[in-house]
Amino acid sequence: MGLAVKWVSSLPVSVLGHFFGDSLFVFFSLVMGVSCLICQRRSFLGILLSLEVFTLVLYFLFFMVWGGACGLSLVFLCMSVCVVSVSLGLVVKLVRGVGGDYVSGLCL
């Protein structure tokens, strides 16, 4: 415990401010994503857009934690693009088949 306090107290103020500022940004982005998910729960497109906020927060966390590891970030970006394209195709098929992307109009 004492070693961790010594390590944190030995860091310059600019490094600590940068880290806590980034952490605050990540927390604020997660809160905004959850609030958008709650507000847009009736529409599939709104749900997908709020899930994209979570993807962007995860991508930002990759750069914060691993310092922008190129291989991992490119794989994550490719997978997120594939997920978005498949889900957008499903939304288009749903709109053409049912007439809207509202969750309340579906009988599952």
Short mmCIF file of C-alpha atoms in Angstrom, two decimals:
data_model
loop_
_atom_site.label_atom_id
_atom_site.label_comp_id
_atom_site.label_asym_id
_atom_site.label_seq_id
_atom_site.Cartn_x
_atom_site.Cartn_y
_atom_site.Cartn_z
CA MET A 1 0.00 0.00 0.00
CA GLY A 2 2.77 2.42 0.93
CA LEU A 3 4.66 1.66 -2.29
CA ALA A 4 1.63 2.56 -4.40
CA VAL A 5 1.21 5.86 -2.57
CA LYS A 6 4.91 6.66 -3.08
CA TRP A 7 4.62 5.80 -6.79
CA VAL A 8 1.55 8.00 -7.30
CA SER A 9 3.03 10.87 -5.31
CA SER A 10 6.25 10.71 -7.36
CA LEU A 11 4.40 11.19 -10.66
CA PRO A 12 4.27 14.70 -12.11
CA VAL A 13 1.00 16.57 -11.76
CA SER A 14 0.53 16.73 -15.55
CA VAL A 15 0.61 12.92 -15.85
CA LEU A 16 -1.90 12.48 -13.03
CA GLY A 17 -4.17 15.17 -14.46
CA HIS A 18 -4.01 13.58 -17.91
CA PHE A 19 -4.85 10.12 -16.55
CA PHE A 20 -7.74 11.31 -14.39
CA GLY A 21 -9.03 13.50 -17.22
CA ASP A 22 -9.09 10.51 -19.55
CA SER A 23 -10.76 8.37 -16.91
CA LEU A 24 -13.38 11.05 -16.38
CA PHE A 25 -13.99 11.18 -20.14
CA VAL A 26 -14.43 7.39 -20.28
CA PHE A 27 -16.83 7.44 -17.33
CA PHE A 28 -18.83 10.31 -18.85
CA SER A 29 -18.99 8.49 -22.19
CA LEU A 30 -20.24 5.31 -20.52
CA VAL A 31 -22.92 7.26 -18.64
CA MET A 32 -24.02 8.94 -21.87
CA GLY A 33 -24.13 5.58 -23.65
CA VAL A 34 -26.30 4.05 -20.95
CA SER A 35 -28.63 7.05 -20.94
CA CYS A 36 -28.96 6.91 -24.74
CA LEU A 37 -29.64 3.17 -24.52
CA ILE A 38 -32.40 3.77 -21.97
CA CYS A 39 -33.96 6.64 -23.94
CA GLN A 40 -33.85 4.87 -27.33
CA ARG A 41 -35.03 1.44 -26.21
CA ARG A 42 -38.05 1.48 -28.55
CA SER A 43 -36.05 1.69 -31.77
CA PHE A 44 -33.49 -0.84 -33.03
CA LEU A 45 -31.51 1.87 -34.81
CA GLY A 46 -31.26 3.90 -31.60
CA ILE A 47 -30.13 0.83 -29.71
CA LEU A 48 -27.44 0.14 -32.31
CA LEU A 49 -26.21 3.73 -32.19
CA SER A 50 -25.95 3.66 -28.41
CA LEU A 51 -24.04 0.37 -28.62
CA GLU A 52 -21.62 2.11 -30.97
CA VAL A 53 -20.87 4.55 -28.16
CA PHE A 54 -19.75 1.56 -26.08
CA THR A 55 -17.56 0.40 -28.97
CA LEU A 56 -15.91 3.80 -29.20
CA VAL A 57 -15.31 3.84 -25.44
CA LEU A 58 -13.68 0.40 -25.65
CA TYR A 59 -11.50 1.59 -28.53
CA PHE A 60 -10.47 4.62 -26.49
CA LEU A 61 -9.67 2.33 -23.55
CA PHE A 62 -7.38 0.26 -25.80
CA PHE A 63 -5.36 3.37 -26.49
CA MET A 64 -5.33 4.39 -22.83
CA VAL A 65 -4.26 1.01 -21.47
CA TRP A 66 -1.99 -0.44 -24.16
CA GLY A 67 -0.69 2.76 -25.68
CA GLY A 68 -2.19 2.20 -29.11
CA ALA A 69 -1.08 -1.35 -29.88
CA CYS A 70 -1.62 -1.30 -33.64
CA GLY A 71 -2.36 -4.98 -34.19
CA LEU A 72 -4.98 -5.29 -31.49
CA SER A 73 -6.64 -1.99 -32.32
CA LEU A 74 -6.89 -2.86 -36.01
CA VAL A 75 -8.44 -6.25 -35.25
CA PHE A 76 -10.92 -4.62 -32.88
CA LEU A 77 -11.78 -1.96 -35.46
CA CYS A 78 -12.33 -4.58 -38.19
CA MET A 79 -14.58 -6.65 -35.93
CA SER A 80 -16.61 -3.62 -34.89
CA VAL A 81 -17.09 -2.59 -38.53
CA CYS A 82 -18.27 -6.12 -39.37
CA VAL A 83 -20.73 -6.08 -36.48
CA VAL A 84 -22.09 -2.71 -37.54
CA SER A 85 -22.55 -3.75 -41.15
CA VAL A 86 -24.37 -6.97 -40.22
CA SER A 87 -26.63 -5.20 -37.73
CA LEU A 88 -27.42 -2.42 -40.19
CA GLY A 89 -28.34 -5.05 -42.77
CA LEU A 90 -30.67 -6.67 -40.24
CA VAL A 91 -32.31 -3.33 -39.50
CA VAL A 92 -32.88 -2.72 -43.22
CA LYS A 93 -34.40 -6.19 -43.60
CA LEU A 94 -36.60 -5.56 -40.55
CA VAL A 95 -37.82 -2.22 -41.89
CA ARG A 96 -38.63 -3.73 -45.27
CA GLY A 97 -40.40 -6.73 -43.74
CA VAL A 98 -42.32 -5.16 -40.87
CA GLY A 99 -42.52 -1.52 -41.89
CA GLY A 100 -40.56 0.00 -39.03
CA ASP A 101 -37.76 -0.62 -36.60
CA TYR A 102 -39.81 -0.24 -33.44
CA VAL A 103 -39.45 -2.98 -30.86
CA SER A 104 -43.08 -2.70 -29.72
CA GLY A 105 -44.38 -3.69 -33.18
CA LEU A 106 -42.61 -7.06 -33.19
CA CYS A 107 -44.06 -10.40 -32.20
CA LEU A 108 -41.15 -12.62 -31.25
#
